[in-house]
Coordinates of C-alpha atoms in Angstrom, one line a residue:
M1 CA 28.2 -48.4 195.0
H2 CA 26.1 -49.0 191.8
Y3 CA 27.1 -52.0 189.7
L4 CA 26.0 -52.0 186.1
L5 CA 26.5 -54.6 183.4
L6 CA 28.5 -52.9 180.7
L7 CA 27.0 -55.1 178.1
M8 CA 23.6 -53.5 178.7
L9 CA 24.9 -50.0 178.0
G10 CA 23.8 -50.0 174.3
L11 CA 24.5 -46.3 173.7
P12 CA 28.2 -46.3 174.5
L13 CA 28.8 -49.5 172.5
A14 CA 26.8 -48.2 169.6
A15 CA 28.7 -44.9 169.7
L16 CA 31.8 -47.0 169.0
G17 CA 30.1 -48.6 166.0
Q18 CA 30.2 -52.1 167.6
D19 CA 27.5 -54.6 168.3
S20 CA 26.3 -55.5 171.8
T21 CA 28.5 -58.6 172.1
T22 CA 30.3 -60.1 175.0
E23 CA 33.7 -58.9 173.7
F24 CA 35.1 -55.9 175.5
T25 CA 37.9 -54.2 173.5
Q26 CA 40.6 -51.7 174.3
E27 CA 38.8 -49.1 172.2
Q28 CA 35.7 -49.5 174.3
L29 CA 37.7 -49.1 177.5
I30 CA 39.3 -45.9 176.1
W31 CA 35.9 -44.5 175.1
F32 CA 34.6 -44.9 178.7
V33 CA 37.7 -43.4 180.2
K34 CA 37.7 -40.4 177.9
K35 CA 34.0 -39.6 178.3
Y36 CA 33.3 -40.5 182.0
H37 CA 36.4 -41.0 184.0
P38 CA 36.8 -38.3 186.8
V39 CA 40.3 -37.6 185.8
S40 CA 39.2 -36.9 182.3
V41 CA 36.5 -34.5 183.6
Q42 CA 39.3 -32.9 185.7
G43 CA 41.3 -32.4 182.5
A44 CA 38.4 -30.5 180.9
L45 CA 38.4 -28.2 184.0
F46 CA 42.0 -27.3 183.2
L47 CA 40.9 -25.6 180.0
K48 CA 38.3 -23.6 181.9
E49 CA 40.9 -22.6 184.4
G50 CA 43.1 -21.3 181.6
E51 CA 40.2 -19.3 180.2
S52 CA 39.4 -17.8 183.6
T53 CA 43.1 -16.9 184.1
V54 CA 43.1 -14.9 180.8
R55 CA 39.8 -13.2 181.8
K56 CA 41.3 -12.2 185.1
A57 CA 44.4 -10.8 183.5
R58 CA 42.3 -8.8 181.0
G59 CA 40.6 -7.2 184.0
A60 CA 43.7 -5.0 184.5
F61 CA 42.7 -3.2 181.2
D62 CA 39.1 -2.7 182.2
P63 CA 37.9 1.0 182.3
Y64 CA 38.0 2.3 185.9
L65 CA 35.2 4.6 187.2
F66 CA 36.1 6.5 190.3
T67 CA 34.9 9.4 192.4
Q68 CA 36.0 11.1 195.6
L69 CA 34.2 13.6 197.8
D70 CA 35.9 15.4 200.7
Q71 CA 33.9 17.9 202.8
K72 CA 34.5 19.9 206.0
Y73 CA 31.8 21.7 208.0
F74 CA 32.6 23.6 211.2
K75 CA 30.5 26.1 213.1
D76 CA 27.9 26.4 210.4
K77 CA 30.6 27.2 207.9
T78 CA 31.5 25.2 204.8
Y79 CA 35.3 25.1 205.0
F80 CA 35.6 23.1 201.8
S81 CA 33.8 20.7 199.5
I82 CA 36.0 18.9 197.0
L83 CA 34.4 16.6 194.4
N84 CA 36.5 14.8 191.9
G85 CA 35.4 11.9 189.7
G86 CA 35.9 10.4 186.3
L87 CA 37.0 7.5 184.1
K88 CA 40.4 5.9 183.4
V89 CA 40.9 3.7 180.5
P90 CA 44.2 1.7 180.4
T91 CA 45.4 0.6 177.0
W92 CA 47.7 -2.2 175.7
Y93 CA 50.4 0.3 174.8
G94 CA 50.8 1.6 178.4
V95 CA 49.0 4.9 177.7
E96 CA 46.2 5.7 180.1
V97 CA 43.4 7.8 178.9
K98 CA 41.6 9.9 181.5
A99 CA 38.4 11.9 181.7
E100 CA 37.6 13.8 185.0
F101 CA 35.2 16.2 186.4
E102 CA 36.1 18.5 189.3
K103 CA 33.8 20.8 191.3
N104 CA 35.1 22.5 194.5
K105 CA 33.9 25.2 196.8
G106 CA 34.3 26.5 200.3
L107 CA 35.5 29.4 202.5
F108 CA 38.9 28.0 203.1
L109 CA 39.5 26.1 199.9
N110 CA 43.1 25.7 198.9
P111 CA 43.7 28.1 196.0
E112 CA 45.1 25.3 193.7
N113 CA 41.7 23.6 194.0
K114 CA 39.7 26.6 192.9
V115 CA 37.6 25.9 189.7
P116 CA 34.7 27.7 188.0
L117 CA 31.4 27.6 189.9
S118 CA 30.0 25.1 187.3
G119 CA 33.0 22.8 187.7
L120 CA 35.9 21.8 185.4
W121 CA 36.2 19.0 182.8
K122 CA 39.6 17.5 182.2
V123 CA 40.5 15.1 179.4
G124 CA 44.0 13.8 178.8
V125 CA 46.5 11.0 178.8
S126 CA 49.3 9.6 181.0
V127 CA 52.2 8.3 178.8
P128 CA 55.2 6.3 180.2
I129 CA 58.3 7.3 178.2
G130 CA 60.8 5.5 180.4
K131 CA 60.0 2.3 182.4
G132 CA 56.8 0.8 181.1
L133 CA 57.0 2.1 177.5
F134 CA 57.5 -1.3 175.9
I135 CA 56.1 -3.6 178.6
D136 CA 54.6 -3.2 182.1
K137 CA 53.3 -5.5 184.8
R138 CA 49.8 -5.5 183.3
R139 CA 50.9 -6.5 179.9
A140 CA 53.3 -9.1 181.2
I141 CA 50.6 -10.7 183.3
L142 CA 48.2 -10.9 180.4
K143 CA 50.9 -12.4 178.1
Q144 CA 51.7 -15.0 180.8
A145 CA 48.0 -15.7 181.3
K146 CA 47.6 -16.4 177.6
L147 CA 50.6 -18.7 177.7
F148 CA 49.1 -20.5 180.7
A149 CA 45.9 -20.9 178.8
E150 CA 47.8 -22.6 176.0
S151 CA 49.9 -24.7 178.4
V152 CA 46.9 -26.2 180.2
Q153 CA 46.1 -27.9 176.9
A154 CA 49.5 -29.6 177.1
E155 CA 48.8 -30.3 180.8
Q156 CA 45.5 -32.0 179.9
Q157 CA 47.2 -34.0 177.1
K158 CA 49.9 -35.2 179.6
L159 CA 47.3 -36.1 182.2
M160 CA 45.1 -38.0 179.7
N161 CA 48.2 -39.7 178.1
D162 CA 49.2 -41.1 181.5
L163 CA 45.6 -42.0 182.4
Y164 CA 45.1 -43.9 179.1
Y165 CA 48.3 -45.9 179.5
D166 CA 47.4 -46.8 183.1
A167 CA 44.1 -48.0 181.9
I168 CA 45.6 -49.9 179.0
Q169 CA 48.1 -51.7 181.2
H170 CA 45.3 -52.9 183.5
Y171 CA 43.3 -53.9 180.4
W172 CA 46.0 -56.1 179.1
K173 CA 46.6 -57.6 182.5
W174 CA 42.9 -58.5 182.6
V175 CA 43.1 -59.9 179.1
G176 CA 46.2 -62.1 180.0
V177 CA 44.8 -63.5 183.2
W178 CA 41.5 -64.3 181.6
H179 CA 43.1 -66.3 178.9
Q180 CA 45.4 -68.0 181.3
Y181 CA 42.4 -68.8 183.6
Q182 CA 40.6 -70.3 180.6
I183 CA 43.6 -72.5 179.9
Y184 CA 43.6 -73.9 183.5
V185 CA 39.8 -74.3 183.4
E186 CA 40.3 -76.4 180.3
S187 CA 43.1 -78.4 181.9
V188 CA 40.9 -79.3 184.9
Q189 CA 38.3 -80.6 182.5
L190 CA 40.8 -82.7 180.7
A191 CA 42.2 -84.0 184.0
L192 CA 38.6 -84.8 185.2
T193 CA 37.8 -86.6 182.0
R194 CA 41.0 -88.7 182.3
F195 CA 40.4 -89.5 185.9
N196 CA 36.9 -90.7 185.2
A197 CA 38.3 -92.9 182.3
V198 CA 41.0 -94.3 184.5
K199 CA 38.6 -95.0 187.3
Q200 CA 36.3 -96.8 184.9
S201 CA 39.2 -98.8 183.6
F202 CA 40.1 -99.8 187.1
L203 CA 36.6 -100.9 187.8
L204 CA 36.8 -103.1 184.7
G205 CA 40.1 -104.5 185.8
D206 CA 42.2 -102.9 183.0
K207 CA 44.1 -100.5 185.3
P208 CA 45.7 -100.8 188.7
A209 CA 44.5 -98.7 191.6
I210 CA 47.7 -96.7 191.6
D211 CA 46.8 -95.1 188.3
T212 CA 43.5 -93.8 189.7
L213 CA 45.5 -92.2 192.5
E214 CA 47.9 -90.6 190.1
A215 CA 45.1 -89.3 187.9
F216 CA 43.4 -87.9 190.9
I217 CA 46.5 -86.1 192.2
H218 CA 46.9 -84.5 188.8
L219 CA 43.3 -83.3 188.9
Q220 CA 43.9 -81.8 192.4
N221 CA 47.0 -79.9 191.2
R222 CA 45.2 -78.5 188.2
M223 CA 42.3 -77.4 190.3
M224 CA 44.8 -75.6 192.6
D225 CA 46.2 -73.8 189.5
R226 CA 42.8 -73.0 188.2
N227 CA 41.7 -71.5 191.6
Q228 CA 44.9 -69.5 191.7
Y229 CA 44.3 -67.9 188.3
Q230 CA 40.6 -67.4 189.1
L231 CA 41.7 -65.3 192.0
L232 CA 44.2 -63.4 189.8
Y233 CA 41.4 -62.8 187.2
Q234 CA 39.0 -61.5 189.8
G235 CA 41.7 -59.1 191.1
A236 CA 42.5 -57.9 187.6
T237 CA 38.8 -57.4 186.9
L238 CA 38.3 -55.2 190.0
E239 CA 41.4 -53.2 189.1
M240 CA 40.2 -52.5 185.6
S241 CA 36.7 -51.7 186.8
T242 CA 38.2 -48.6 188.6
F243 CA 38.7 -47.0 185.2
L244 CA 35.1 -47.5 184.1
W245 CA 32.5 -44.9 184.9
F246 CA 29.2 -43.8 183.5
E247 CA 26.9 -40.7 183.7
N248 CA 26.4 -38.9 187.0
N249 CA 29.8 -40.3 188.3
T250 CA 28.3 -43.8 188.4
P251 CA 31.1 -46.5 188.9
L252 CA 30.8 -49.6 186.7
E253 CA 32.0 -53.1 187.2
I254 CA 33.1 -55.7 184.7
T255 CA 30.9 -58.7 185.0
D256 CA 31.3 -62.3 183.8
S257 CA 29.2 -61.5 180.8
L258 CA 32.1 -59.6 179.2
R259 CA 35.2 -61.2 177.7
P260 CA 38.4 -59.9 176.1
P261 CA 39.2 -60.5 172.4
V262 CA 40.0 -64.0 171.4
I263 CA 43.7 -64.9 171.1
E264 CA 43.6 -64.9 167.3
K265 CA 42.7 -61.2 167.2
I266 CA 45.5 -60.4 169.6
N267 CA 48.0 -62.1 167.3
L268 CA 47.2 -59.8 164.4
I269 CA 48.8 -56.7 165.9
N270 CA 52.1 -55.7 164.4
A271 CA 55.0 -53.9 166.1
V272 CA 55.8 -50.3 165.3
S273 CA 58.3 -50.0 162.4
S274 CA 61.7 -48.4 162.5
D275 CA 60.5 -45.7 160.1
T276 CA 57.7 -44.7 162.5
L277 CA 60.3 -44.7 165.3
E278 CA 62.4 -42.2 163.5
T279 CA 59.4 -40.0 162.9
F280 CA 58.5 -40.2 166.6
L281 CA 62.0 -39.2 167.6
T282 CA 62.2 -36.3 165.1
Q283 CA 58.9 -34.9 166.3
L284 CA 59.3 -35.7 170.0
E285 CA 60.6 -32.2 171.0
A286 CA 57.7 -30.5 169.2
T287 CA 54.8 -32.8 170.0
H288 CA 55.4 -34.3 173.5
P289 CA 53.2 -32.5 176.1
E290 CA 56.1 -32.4 178.6
M291 CA 58.3 -30.7 176.1
Q292 CA 55.5 -28.3 175.3
L293 CA 55.2 -27.4 178.9
Y294 CA 58.9 -26.6 179.1
R295 CA 58.5 -24.3 176.1
Y296 CA 55.6 -22.5 177.7
Q297 CA 57.6 -22.1 180.9
L298 CA 60.6 -20.6 179.0
T299 CA 58.4 -18.3 177.0
S300 CA 56.7 -17.1 180.1
M301 CA 60.2 -16.5 181.7
K302 CA 61.2 -14.5 178.7
V303 CA 58.2 -12.2 179.3
E304 CA 59.3 -11.9 182.9
K305 CA 62.9 -11.2 181.8
R306 CA 61.7 -8.4 179.5
L307 CA 59.8 -6.9 182.5
K308 CA 62.8 -7.1 184.7
I309 CA 65.0 -5.4 182.1
E310 CA 62.3 -2.7 181.8
G311 CA 62.7 -2.2 185.6
L312 CA 66.3 -1.0 185.0
K313 CA 65.0 2.1 183.2
P314 CA 64.0 5.3 185.0
K315 CA 60.3 6.0 185.7
I316 CA 59.3 8.9 183.5
N317 CA 55.6 9.5 183.1
L318 CA 54.3 12.4 181.1
N319 CA 50.8 13.6 182.0
Y320 CA 48.8 16.0 179.9
M321 CA 45.2 17.1 180.2
L322 CA 43.0 19.6 178.4
L323 CA 40.6 21.7 180.5
N324 CA 37.1 22.9 179.7
E325 CA 34.4 24.7 181.7
P326 CA 30.9 23.1 181.4
S327 CA 28.7 25.4 179.4
G328 CA 26.1 25.3 176.6
V329 CA 29.0 25.0 174.1
D330 CA 29.8 21.6 172.7
F331 CA 32.3 20.0 175.0
I332 CA 34.7 18.8 172.3
N333 CA 34.7 22.0 170.4
G334 CA 35.1 23.9 173.6
L335 CA 38.5 22.3 174.3
S336 CA 41.4 24.6 173.7
S337 CA 45.1 24.1 173.7
Q338 CA 45.4 27.3 175.8
N339 CA 43.7 25.5 178.7
Y340 CA 45.7 22.6 179.9
K341 CA 47.4 20.9 182.8
W342 CA 50.6 18.9 182.4
G343 CA 53.4 17.4 184.5
V344 CA 56.3 15.0 184.5
E345 CA 56.8 12.3 187.1
F346 CA 60.4 11.0 187.5
G347 CA 61.9 8.3 189.7
F348 CA 65.1 6.2 189.6
P349 CA 66.8 4.1 192.3
L350 CA 70.5 5.0 192.5
F351 CA 72.0 1.5 192.9
L352 CA 69.3 -0.7 191.2
R353 CA 70.2 -3.6 193.5
Q354 CA 66.7 -4.9 193.7
Q355 CA 66.2 -4.6 189.9
R356 CA 69.5 -6.2 189.0
G357 CA 68.9 -9.0 191.5
D358 CA 65.5 -9.7 190.1
L359 CA 66.9 -9.9 186.6
Q360 CA 69.7 -12.2 187.6
L361 CA 67.3 -14.5 189.5
T362 CA 65.1 -14.7 186.4
Q363 CA 68.1 -15.5 184.2
L364 CA 69.3 -18.2 186.6
K365 CA 65.7 -19.7 186.6
M366 CA 65.8 -19.8 182.8
Q367 CA 69.1 -21.5 182.7
K368 CA 67.9 -24.2 185.2
T369 CA 64.7 -24.7 183.1
E370 CA 66.7 -25.0 179.9
L371 CA 68.9 -27.6 181.5
G372 CA 65.8 -29.5 182.7
Q373 CA 64.4 -29.3 179.2
Q374 CA 67.5 -30.9 177.7
Q375 CA 67.6 -33.6 180.4
K376 CA 63.9 -34.4 179.9
L377 CA 64.2 -34.6 176.1
L378 CA 67.1 -37.1 176.5
E379 CA 65.0 -39.2 179.0
L380 CA 62.1 -39.2 176.7
Q381 CA 64.2 -40.2 173.7
N382 CA 65.7 -43.1 175.7
K383 CA 62.3 -44.2 177.0
V384 CA 60.9 -44.2 173.4
K385 CA 63.9 -46.3 172.2
D386 CA 63.5 -48.7 175.1
Y387 CA 59.8 -49.3 174.4
Y388 CA 60.6 -49.8 170.7
N389 CA 63.3 -52.4 171.5
K390 CA 61.0 -54.1 173.9
Q391 CA 58.1 -54.5 171.5
I392 CA 60.4 -55.7 168.7
S393 CA 62.1 -58.3 171.0
L394 CA 58.7 -59.4 172.4
Q395 CA 57.2 -59.7 168.9
E396 CA 60.1 -62.0 168.0
Q397 CA 59.6 -64.0 171.2
V398 CA 55.9 -64.4 170.4
V399 CA 56.7 -65.7 166.9
L400 CA 59.3 -68.1 168.3
F401 CA 57.1 -69.3 171.2
T402 CA 54.1 -69.8 169.0
G403 CA 56.2 -72.4 167.2
V404 CA 57.1 -73.9 170.6
V405 CA 53.4 -74.2 171.6
N406 CA 52.6 -75.9 168.3
N407 CA 55.5 -78.3 168.8
Y408 CA 54.3 -79.1 172.3
R409 CA 50.8 -79.7 170.9
R410 CA 52.2 -82.2 168.3
L411 CA 54.2 -84.0 171.0
L412 CA 51.0 -84.4 173.1
Q413 CA 49.1 -85.7 170.1
G414 CA 51.8 -88.2 169.4
E415 CA 52.0 -89.3 173.0
R416 CA 48.3 -89.8 173.1
Q417 CA 48.5 -92.1 170.0
K418 CA 51.2 -94.1 171.7
F419 CA 49.2 -94.3 174.8
N420 CA 46.2 -95.6 172.9
N421 CA 48.5 -98.2 171.3
G422 CA 49.7 -99.2 174.7
E423 CA 53.2 -97.8 174.1
S424 CA 53.1 -94.9 176.6
S425 CA 52.0 -94.2 180.2
L426 CA 49.7 -91.9 182.1
F427 CA 52.7 -90.2 183.6
L428 CA 54.0 -89.2 180.2
I429 CA 50.6 -88.0 179.0
N430 CA 50.3 -85.8 182.1
S431 CA 53.8 -84.5 181.6
R432 CA 53.2 -83.6 178.0
E433 CA 49.9 -81.9 178.9
R434 CA 51.6 -79.9 181.7
D435 CA 54.3 -78.7 179.3
L436 CA 51.7 -77.6 176.8
I437 CA 49.6 -75.8 179.4
Q438 CA 52.7 -73.9 180.7
A439 CA 53.8 -73.0 177.2
R440 CA 50.3 -71.7 176.3
A441 CA 50.2 -69.6 179.5
K442 CA 53.7 -68.3 178.7
L443 CA 52.6 -67.4 175.2
I444 CA 49.7 -65.4 176.6
E445 CA 52.1 -63.6 178.9
L446 CA 54.4 -62.7 176.0
L447 CA 51.4 -61.4 174.0
V448 CA 50.3 -59.3 176.9
N449 CA 53.8 -57.9 177.4
F450 CA 54.1 -57.2 173.7
N451 CA 50.9 -55.2 173.5
T452 CA 51.7 -53.4 176.7
A453 CA 55.1 -52.4 175.3
R454 CA 53.6 -51.4 172.0
M455 CA 51.1 -49.1 173.6
G456 CA 53.9 -48.0 176.0
L457 CA 55.8 -46.7 172.9
Y458 CA 52.8 -44.4 172.0
W459 CA 52.6 -43.3 175.6
A460 CA 56.3 -42.5 175.7
V461 CA 55.9 -40.2 172.7
G462 CA 52.8 -38.6 174.2
R463 CA 50.4 -39.8 171.5
L464 CA 47.9 -42.0 173.3
Y465 CA 45.5 -39.0 173.8

């Protein structure tokens, strides 16, 4: 596996309009995911699949060139030689245009196959005036193929919406554990400084030996906490690195040279307003990719239903062809209404059990899909409201707990002043520091949860991509 330092990738960072700094933002992550992630590339293939499906369906309307030669020779005699070829052109309206040439000869040729020695040209049409007049299988398949080509765009949007949110969740987890890790790195440094100061005071005879032991135990505990968060940070870094790719399917890895935004920038983000929520809920049925997929399914089923209804009609095909003998005369001008061939093809199943069963199955499938559509819309609406409530509640908790952290910080400052005046103890200083450290770590957790819930709201309405 190739490991590259993201910071050195000047082109992608410049494409985002950002300087090559050690700060790695959510926008930069999404840029990499959108441009290079294998799932993102797979989403682009969906669009090509839709185009290929339409192209395949259009093939049913391609002109069809055909020829058939049937000969029999026996005992040096030509029993018959039948040659028939031509061109068939299907049209969107169900009419099939035909142009054929027939040349037959032989001693024992069937009388109905006799044509002039130079052959016989035939030009005409085949028109369905019963089943297939308004829609047939070819037209239905093409309509459904076009719907599929449109639906793959919604499928791509759904795929990318899920991918973005998955990446964003891992990003904020990485942001959170990095900040918490830094808090415990700082706490170890404070404990080490205090231990050295207490040890020096002991050597000077100002502190008892028990104080050095207490300071050392606090240092050990904080080192344990730091190591624990260091492991969590390393795990979160590896998890987020799975979303980072570069050209030629090159996997990337977050290195120690990259850092998330500082805590002050994270605090500037506001929750989604209630007015925006109402807009999201109003537009949810029309804009969410999963609801779009349901609409495409139902529209495709309506096309199928029309085809099944058409199957209840009798098959009545009218065939008419003008005939002309090849000669020096212009072919078109040589055509005459006096020379023609026509016929009617009729067919109708007496009980229509297969056709009625197919129609009923399609109607039942549509009903099930409509029920699923209603259920999915309700689920999405509730999910949107849930994420909205979470981010509002978490924003209030962040504001409240920011005050708690500030109060803990003032308590620690006051306790230090008392300690310097000889009115407090090392135990109380450590206790105040521990409370402040835990409060700061909790505030980071709340900030991470708030930003995850806020982005979760955009994911729930299908608007991350």
